[in-house]
């Protein structure tokens, strides 16, 4: 990236051109109006830029990028700004404007026969789910921010969430893409085809590229049959290995019927029961580890519940599951999931925390949790591991609460050393330092520590081939590679 | 591609170096021994090259490519040589050697807990399926050549087959790859992780690239629960639309339980019953269109059969399905599938044929078949459309048998014009000219006719970034783009 820094006059000239192109709704420069788009989602960092463009169609996005490229001004694409790694943050040194996609919010087509829908980048994930449901289909991506994140951001960051076990990450849910390239050209790769073997799979390059190769303006998404039956189970585990056994046995008995398998540690239940009003432990005693499982079937009367009851009985008999509850109603299932969703908020009430988004092979989750617990206790005695998340796909949010009574700032100062150690352990087990949140700005240095030189070089070559001027989301993902 | 043509001395020098590296089993230059590797799978074209290298490990592949690059000699990778588009054919003008991967045949790991297996490029697909089954898991890729095609070739050509409807193409079945790059570097992208968001998805670039970006030496593949129940149905259709209705209704009733949904026209059944000994029509009367469906469930006692019986009854009542047979035994199911597999051979007995591998959105299959039938009859009166294949994913092998009595050569001479027209119709309906066979040499010109300039440019940029010297499978896939 040897791009010269654009001067203030260049920004002013571009702003005038974009105002003429997009109209007054299409350019925001008023500091108060701009402020929420400049603040990173956890409120940790605040960016700065002269203005933000809000094109309302793919043609307007294309013309915006063409004009920006002409001016030598870089572009930071932004969706719902709910990301966890500052991927949509624009800093002064980026010499960039924000381009927000929220006005591209058309659902262009829903086709239940082809099991496909085409949506624009600015559609809220929950709206996409609802449009699919209205056509009696399922769009399975589901995550905490679904009420405000946008599908374009989900695509750019390859969003994961709680249903990856069954349906994969969003990259597995895409049939086609429409992308505006850094020079303002439009690549129309939209398609409802299930089979098309006529060249390189370009769409997967843009998915998960965090806006460093172009701006995704629309996507054709896969739809699935809607569940007709659903069973939620809250299960106490004899130990961590019992979690793996249960996962395998339940998948076996239901033919891969699990759509979620979440790990909930005793400490997270303790915090939640203490801090979140209305929380109820589904079981009578306290246990160190639990699984929250959900299985679904698209076939009514499939015997799903009976199959899972047999699995539990067998595990109970062998002493691997001391207790368990099967939701008897939709309300009870919701109460189980309320506990899972309250974990994050509950941890905040217990003071400062240091977070991770690691993954390891599913079989290695118990080893990881034991090694990491030992290592972080050695680095910071009294630290309270609070690991929760997606056991079914090996993605654990390895959060750590401060020792009681320690000054939060002193604890947070330990973050780099602790994170580095946790990442070492995950990678040594064949794992990843970022399972679903991406790299953005926050994990650049750590990523560079682990990526092989060969892979860094390949990524750099792809970046230079598609964005030779380095105008797309500078300073992110591939910046230090 | 401005690579200078290497001279004979360069080939001789490289052959000597590779003989020293790989030993006598690692280099074949004897014409009789070389002959089968030079013949395209349908016997239509014969290539030529001074010799073929057969490295036996990833390190040997790396050193082979490094030495070839040093000599400025290009490389045509070859697996089982079962492809349909001459992708592994080496012609004199390519200035290349063959590198065959058959000696890389280790199954490195099978892990049922992680639902993953790591296999080398030279493993036969059927061996991979068997190794998965031995661990009580399913590797779902299945296609006609499975007894001789190699997994490396399946990956390079993004193989499809009969289970795409449920499990996707092979590109959907891969967790990680090991690739030797054109300069001889090894990219170790093997991984059993289900979630890893730390950079561009490089593996999808190499899958389906037909060896134009590097050589895939190993892959980590996804495994699935094995079916515990299976139901095969042979269904006569009132018309083509009834096929779509049945597909939707069956998917609905089984929650996406179909793993195959094949279209079989009356003419294909006629030819098969006429020419293939032991063939039996499962139904009493002749119909114009049939579906061969297979549904499976990984859950025993799931009520799959009953669900499908209800679908058939309902369609029968409405006059959409005049007759149908549900296999009462595994032997009967095999007899249904024997018919499907015999279609290709049966057509050969009826004279010359012109073939296509198109796909359209599933909803457009009836329109495509009607438009194409009309168009080809206009171009060649008496032509006999013989369309069969994967209705469930929109991929129809639109084969055409010669008019009875016409000279085969005269019929085949019409191929370019007819193929061009059929492709026009498919693409106008949002379809593809190559659903699962790829581009290779055979479809280069047609592909260039339909790919947008933007997409051709993107592919070219990616090719130049990863293979700047143009040494990998020259003259294929991206050659004319």
PDB file of N, CA and C in Angstrom, chain A residues 287-347:
ATOM      1  N   UNK A 287     -24.131 -27.942  38.230  1.00  0.00           N
ATOM      2  CA  UNK A 287     -23.134 -28.788  37.570  1.00  0.00           C
ATOM      3  C   UNK A 287     -22.082 -27.896  36.908  1.00  0.00           C
ATOM      4  N   UNK A 288     -20.926 -28.483  36.642  1.00  0.00           N
ATOM      5  CA  UNK A 288     -19.840 -27.689  36.041  1.00  0.00           C
ATOM      6  C   UNK A 288     -20.060 -27.413  34.554  1.00  0.00           C
ATOM      7  N   UNK A 289     -20.685 -28.353  33.882  1.00  0.00           N
ATOM      8  CA  UNK A 289     -20.829 -28.213  32.423  1.00  0.00           C
ATOM      9  C   UNK A 289     -22.215 -28.655  31.980  1.00  0.00           C
ATOM     10  N   UNK A 290     -22.759 -27.917  31.017  1.00  0.00           N
ATOM     11  CA  UNK A 290     -24.049 -28.281  30.426  1.00  0.00           C
ATOM     12  C   UNK A 290     -23.975 -28.166  28.910  1.00  0.00           C
ATOM     13  N   UNK A 291     -24.861 -28.899  28.262  1.00  0.00           N
ATOM     14  CA  UNK A 291     -25.099 -28.684  26.835  1.00  0.00           C
ATOM     15  C   UNK A 291     -26.530 -28.188  26.657  1.00  0.00           C
ATOM     16  N   UNK A 292     -26.673 -27.207  25.786  1.00  0.00           N
ATOM     17  CA  UNK A 292     -28.007 -26.829  25.308  1.00  0.00           C
ATOM     18  C   UNK A 292     -28.074 -27.291  23.851  1.00  0.00           C
ATOM     19  N   UNK A 293     -28.916 -28.277  23.615  1.00  0.00           N
ATOM     20  CA  UNK A 293     -29.042 -28.849  22.270  1.00  0.00           C
ATOM     21  C   UNK A 293     -30.396 -28.511  21.679  1.00  0.00           C
ATOM     22  N   UNK A 294     -30.391 -28.300  20.365  1.00  0.00           N
ATOM     23  CA  UNK A 294     -31.668 -28.219  19.668  1.00  0.00           C
ATOM     24  C   UNK A 294     -31.598 -29.121  18.440  1.00  0.00           C
ATOM     25  N   UNK A 295     -32.598 -29.971  18.315  1.00  0.00           N
ATOM     26  CA  UNK A 295     -32.705 -30.820  17.122  1.00  0.00           C
ATOM     27  C   UNK A 295     -33.991 -30.452  16.416  1.00  0.00           C
ATOM     28  N   UNK A 296     -33.955 -30.495  15.092  1.00  0.00           N
ATOM     29  CA  UNK A 296     -35.167 -30.212  14.317  1.00  0.00           C
ATOM     30  C   UNK A 296     -35.316 -31.247  13.213  1.00  0.00           C
ATOM     31  N   UNK A 297     -36.539 -31.408  12.778  1.00  0.00           N
ATOM     32  CA  UNK A 297     -36.803 -32.237  11.596  1.00  0.00           C
ATOM     33  C   UNK A 297     -37.808 -31.517  10.722  1.00  0.00           C
ATOM     34  N   UNK A 298     -37.572 -31.576   9.436  1.00  0.00           N
ATOM     35  CA  UNK A 298     -38.503 -30.987   8.484  1.00  0.00           C
ATOM     36  C   UNK A 298     -39.657 -31.933   8.184  1.00  0.00           C
ATOM     37  N   UNK A 299     -39.603 -33.107   8.787  1.00  0.00           N
ATOM     38  CA  UNK A 299     -40.643 -34.107   8.558  1.00  0.00           C
ATOM     39  C   UNK A 299     -41.472 -34.255   9.825  1.00  0.00           C
ATOM     40  N   UNK A 300     -42.761 -34.031   9.729  1.00  0.00           N
ATOM     41  CA  UNK A 300     -43.622 -34.178  10.905  1.00  0.00           C
ATOM     42  C   UNK A 300     -43.700 -35.644  11.308  1.00  0.00           C
ATOM     43  N   UNK A 301     -43.784 -35.889  12.621  1.00  0.00           N
ATOM     44  CA  UNK A 301     -43.911 -37.263  13.100  1.00  0.00           C
ATOM     45  C   UNK A 301     -42.689 -38.110  12.835  1.00  0.00           C
ATOM     46  N   UNK A 302     -41.499 -37.510  12.931  1.00  0.00           N
ATOM     47  CA  UNK A 302     -40.276 -38.235  12.583  1.00  0.00           C
ATOM     48  C   UNK A 302     -39.699 -39.030  13.753  1.00  0.00           C
ATOM     49  N   UNK A 303     -40.288 -38.878  14.944  1.00  0.00           N
ATOM     50  CA  UNK A 303     -39.751 -39.617  16.091  1.00  0.00           C
ATOM     51  C   UNK A 303     -38.495 -39.009  16.670  1.00  0.00           C
ATOM     52  N   UNK A 304     -38.286 -37.726  16.400  1.00  0.00           N
ATOM     53  CA  UNK A 304     -37.084 -37.020  16.850  1.00  0.00           C
ATOM     54  C   UNK A 304     -36.959 -37.046  18.371  1.00  0.00           C
ATOM     55  N   UNK A 305     -38.055 -36.720  19.040  1.00  0.00           N
ATOM     56  CA  UNK A 305     -38.041 -36.619  20.492  1.00  0.00           C
ATOM     57  C   UNK A 305     -37.723 -37.979  21.138  1.00  0.00           C
ATOM     58  N   UNK A 306     -38.351 -39.020  20.623  1.00  0.00           N
ATOM     59  CA  UNK A 306     -38.125 -40.358  21.168  1.00  0.00           C
ATOM     60  C   UNK A 306     -36.659 -40.762  20.973  1.00  0.00           C
ATOM     61  N   UNK A 307     -36.106 -40.440  19.790  1.00  0.00           N
ATOM     62  CA  UNK A 307     -34.711 -40.793  19.516  1.00  0.00           C
ATOM     63  C   UNK A 307     -33.784 -40.127  20.528  1.00  0.00           C
ATOM     64  N   UNK A 308     -34.065 -38.860  20.850  1.00  0.00           N
ATOM     65  CA  UNK A 308     -33.207 -38.127  21.789  1.00  0.00           C
ATOM     66  C   UNK A 308     -33.424 -38.607  23.214  1.00  0.00           C
ATOM     67  N   UNK A 309     -34.645 -38.965  23.563  1.00  0.00           N
ATOM     68  CA  UNK A 309     -34.899 -39.527  24.896  1.00  0.00           C
ATOM     69  C   UNK A 309     -34.086 -40.805  25.109  1.00  0.00           C
ATOM     70  N   UNK A 310     -34.011 -41.632  24.083  1.00  0.00           N
ATOM     71  CA  UNK A 310     -33.218 -42.866  24.197  1.00  0.00           C
ATOM     72  C   UNK A 310     -31.742 -42.542  24.428  1.00  0.00           C
ATOM     73  N   UNK A 311     -31.245 -41.540  23.707  1.00  0.00           N
ATOM     74  CA  UNK A 311     -29.844 -41.143  23.879  1.00  0.00           C
ATOM     75  C   UNK A 311     -29.594 -40.707  25.319  1.00  0.00           C
ATOM     76  N   UNK A 312     -30.496 -39.899  25.848  1.00  0.00           N
ATOM     77  CA  UNK A 312     -30.329 -39.406  27.227  1.00  0.00           C
ATOM     78  C   UNK A 312     -30.395 -40.550  28.234  1.00  0.00           C
ATOM     79  N   UNK A 313     -31.352 -41.432  28.061  1.00  0.00           N
ATOM     80  CA  UNK A 313     -31.494 -42.566  28.983  1.00  0.00           C
ATOM     81  C   UNK A 313     -30.233 -43.408  29.029  1.00  0.00           C
ATOM     82  N   UNK A 314     -29.716 -43.660  27.843  1.00  0.00           N
ATOM     83  CA  UNK A 314     -28.520 -44.489  27.757  1.00  0.00           C
ATOM     84  C   UNK A 314     -27.350 -43.798  28.471  1.00  0.00           C
ATOM     85  N   UNK A 315     -27.207 -42.498  28.253  1.00  0.00           N
ATOM     86  CA  UNK A 315     -26.113 -41.745  28.877  1.00  0.00           C
ATOM     87  C   UNK A 315     -26.302 -41.638  30.384  1.00  0.00           C
ATOM     88  N   UNK A 316     -27.545 -41.518  30.809  1.00  0.00           N
ATOM     89  CA  UNK A 316     -27.864 -41.461  32.243  1.00  0.00           C
ATOM     90  C   UNK A 316     -27.477 -42.782  32.914  1.00  0.00           C
ATOM     91  N   UNK A 317     -27.837 -43.879  32.265  1.00  0.00           N
ATOM     92  CA  UNK A 317     -27.534 -45.216  32.796  1.00  0.00           C
ATOM     93  C   UNK A 317     -26.032 -45.408  32.964  1.00  0.00           C
ATOM     94  N   UNK A 318     -25.280 -44.889  32.029  1.00  0.00           N
ATOM     95  CA  UNK A 318     -23.822 -45.043  32.104  1.00  0.00           C
ATOM     96  C   UNK A 318     -23.166 -43.963  32.968  1.00  0.00           C
ATOM     97  N   UNK A 319     -23.948 -43.118  33.602  1.00  0.00           N
ATOM     98  CA  UNK A 319     -23.397 -42.119  34.505  1.00  0.00           C
ATOM     99  C   UNK A 319     -22.741 -40.940  33.811  1.00  0.00           C
ATOM    100  N   UNK A 320     -23.036 -40.770  32.524  1.00  0.00           N
ATOM    101  CA  UNK A 320     -22.398 -39.683  31.780  1.00  0.00           C
ATOM    102  C   UNK A 320     -23.230 -38.408  31.804  1.00  0.00           C
ATOM    103  N   UNK A 321     -24.502 -38.558  32.119  1.00  0.00           N
ATOM    104  CA  UNK A 321     -25.400 -37.397  32.208  1.00  0.00           C
ATOM    105  C   UNK A 321     -26.138 -37.477  33.546  1.00  0.00           C
ATOM    106  N   UNK A 322     -25.724 -36.679  34.528  1.00  0.00           N
ATOM    107  CA  UNK A 322     -26.380 -36.770  35.837  1.00  0.00           C
ATOM    108  C   UNK A 322     -27.821 -36.271  35.840  1.00  0.00           C
ATOM    109  N   UNK A 323     -28.127 -35.331  34.967  1.00  0.00           N
ATOM    110  CA  UNK A 323     -29.500 -34.807  34.936  1.00  0.00           C
ATOM    111  C   UNK A 323     -29.722 -34.119  33.590  1.00  0.00           C
ATOM    112  N   UNK A 324     -30.971 -33.988  33.202  1.00  0.00           N
ATOM    113  CA  UNK A 324     -31.285 -33.315  31.937  1.00  0.00           C
ATOM    114  C   UNK A 324     -32.747 -32.932  31.924  1.00  0.00           C
ATOM    115  N   UNK A 325     -33.061 -31.900  31.141  1.00  0.00           N
ATOM    116  CA  UNK A 325     -34.463 -31.492  30.966  1.00  0.00           C
ATOM    117  C   UNK A 325     -34.754 -31.397  29.479  1.00  0.00           C
ATOM    118  N   UNK A 326     -35.875 -31.985  29.067  1.00  0.00           N
ATOM    119  CA  UNK A 326     -36.336 -31.819  27.682  1.00  0.00           C
ATOM    120  C   UNK A 326     -37.489 -30.825  27.714  1.00  0.00           C
ATOM    121  N   UNK A 327     -37.378 -29.785  26.913  1.00  0.00           N
ATOM    122  CA  UNK A 327     -38.425 -28.756  26.933  1.00  0.00           C
ATOM    123  C   UNK A 327     -39.775 -29.391  26.596  1.00  0.00           C
ATOM    124  N   UNK A 328     -40.758 -29.147  27.462  1.00  0.00           N
ATOM    125  CA  UNK A 328     -42.083 -29.744  27.274  1.00  0.00           C
ATOM    126  C   UNK A 328     -42.977 -28.837  26.444  1.00  0.00           C
ATOM    127  N   UNK A 329     -42.535 -27.618  26.247  1.00  0.00           N
ATOM    128  CA  UNK A 329     -43.351 -26.654  25.508  1.00  0.00           C
ATOM    129  C   UNK A 329     -42.418 -25.681  24.806  1.00  0.00           C
ATOM    130  N   UNK A 330     -42.986 -24.915  23.875  1.00  0.00           N
ATOM    131  CA  UNK A 330     -42.182 -23.902  23.209  1.00  0.00           C
ATOM    132  C   UNK A 330     -41.696 -22.859  24.225  1.00  0.00           C
ATOM    133  N   UNK A 331     -42.542 -22.567  25.222  1.00  0.00           N
ATOM    134  CA  UNK A 331     -42.159 -21.590  26.239  1.00  0.00           C
ATOM    135  C   UNK A 331     -40.941 -22.071  27.016  1.00  0.00           C
ATOM    136  N   UNK A 332     -40.922 -23.365  27.337  1.00  0.00           N
ATOM    137  CA  UNK A 332     -39.770 -23.876  28.083  1.00  0.00           C
ATOM    138  C   UNK A 332     -38.505 -23.874  27.207  1.00  0.00           C
ATOM    139  N   UNK A 333     -38.659 -24.215  25.942  1.00  0.00           N
ATOM    140  CA  UNK A 333     -37.519 -24.152  25.031  1.00  0.00           C
ATOM    141  C   UNK A 333     -36.977 -22.725  24.979  1.00  0.00           C
ATOM    142  N   UNK A 334     -37.880 -21.757  24.908  1.00  0.00           N
ATOM    143  CA  UNK A 334     -37.453 -20.348  24.879  1.00  0.00           C
ATOM    144  C   UNK A 334     -36.709 -19.979  26.157  1.00  0.00           C
ATOM    145  N   UNK A 335     -37.170 -20.523  27.295  1.00  0.00           N
ATOM    146  CA  UNK A 335     -36.489 -20.231  28.568  1.00  0.00           C
ATOM    147  C   UNK A 335     -35.064 -20.777  28.553  1.00  0.00           C
ATOM    148  N   UNK A 336     -34.866 -21.970  27.977  1.00  0.00           N
ATOM    149  CA  UNK A 336     -33.500 -22.512  27.836  1.00  0.00           C
ATOM    150  C   UNK A 336     -32.641 -21.546  27.013  1.00  0.00           C
ATOM    151  N   UNK A 337     -33.179 -21.114  25.885  1.00  0.00           N
ATOM    152  CA  UNK A 337     -32.405 -20.252  24.985  1.00  0.00           C
ATOM    153  C   UNK A 337     -32.205 -18.861  25.563  1.00  0.00           C
ATOM    154  N   UNK A 338     -33.133 -18.426  26.410  1.00  0.00           N
ATOM    155  CA  UNK A 338     -32.955 -17.151  27.101  1.00  0.00           C
ATOM    156  C   UNK A 338     -31.700 -17.196  27.973  1.00  0.00           C
ATOM    157  N   UNK A 339     -31.476 -18.325  28.635  1.00  0.00           N
ATOM    158  CA  UNK A 339     -30.256 -18.484  29.440  1.00  0.00           C
ATOM    159  C   UNK A 339     -29.020 -18.323  28.557  1.00  0.00           C
ATOM    160  N   UNK A 340     -29.026 -18.985  27.422  1.00  0.00           N
ATOM    161  CA  UNK A 340     -27.871 -18.920  26.519  1.00  0.00           C
ATOM    162  C   UNK A 340     -27.613 -17.477  26.062  1.00  0.00           C
ATOM    163  N   UNK A 341     -28.703 -16.789  25.738  1.00  0.00           N
ATOM    164  CA  UNK A 341     -28.536 -15.427  25.221  1.00  0.00           C
ATOM    165  C   UNK A 341     -28.143 -14.440  26.315  1.00  0.00           C
ATOM    166  N   UNK A 342     -28.479 -14.755  27.574  1.00  0.00           N
ATOM    167  CA  UNK A 342     -28.185 -13.841  28.684  1.00  0.00           C
ATOM    168  C   UNK A 342     -26.754 -13.959  29.186  1.00  0.00           C
ATOM    169  N   UNK A 343     -26.027 -14.977  28.727  1.00  0.00           N
ATOM    170  CA  UNK A 343     -24.674 -15.214  29.252  1.00  0.00           C
ATOM    171  C   UNK A 343     -23.757 -14.011  29.085  1.00  0.00           C
ATOM    172  N   UNK A 344     -23.840 -13.361  27.936  1.00  0.00           N
ATOM    173  CA  UNK A 344     -22.927 -12.263  27.621  1.00  0.00           C
ATOM    174  C   UNK A 344     -23.186 -11.086  28.558  1.00  0.00           C
ATOM    175  N   UNK A 345     -24.463 -10.737  28.686  1.00  0.00           N
ATOM    176  CA  UNK A 345     -24.850  -9.641  29.572  1.00  0.00           C
ATOM    177  C   UNK A 345     -24.473  -9.961  31.019  1.00  0.00           C
ATOM    178  N   UNK A 346     -24.704 -11.194  31.435  1.00  0.00           N
ATOM    179  CA  UNK A 346     -24.413 -11.585  32.825  1.00  0.00           C
ATOM    180  C   UNK A 346     -22.937 -11.413  33.142  1.00  0.00           C
ATOM    181  N   UNK A 347     -22.085 -11.708  32.169  1.00  0.00           N
ATOM    182  CA  UNK A 347     -20.655 -11.605  32.436  1.00  0.00           C
ATOM    183  C   UNK A 347     -20.222 -10.155  32.642  1.00  0.00           C
TER     184      UNK A 347
END
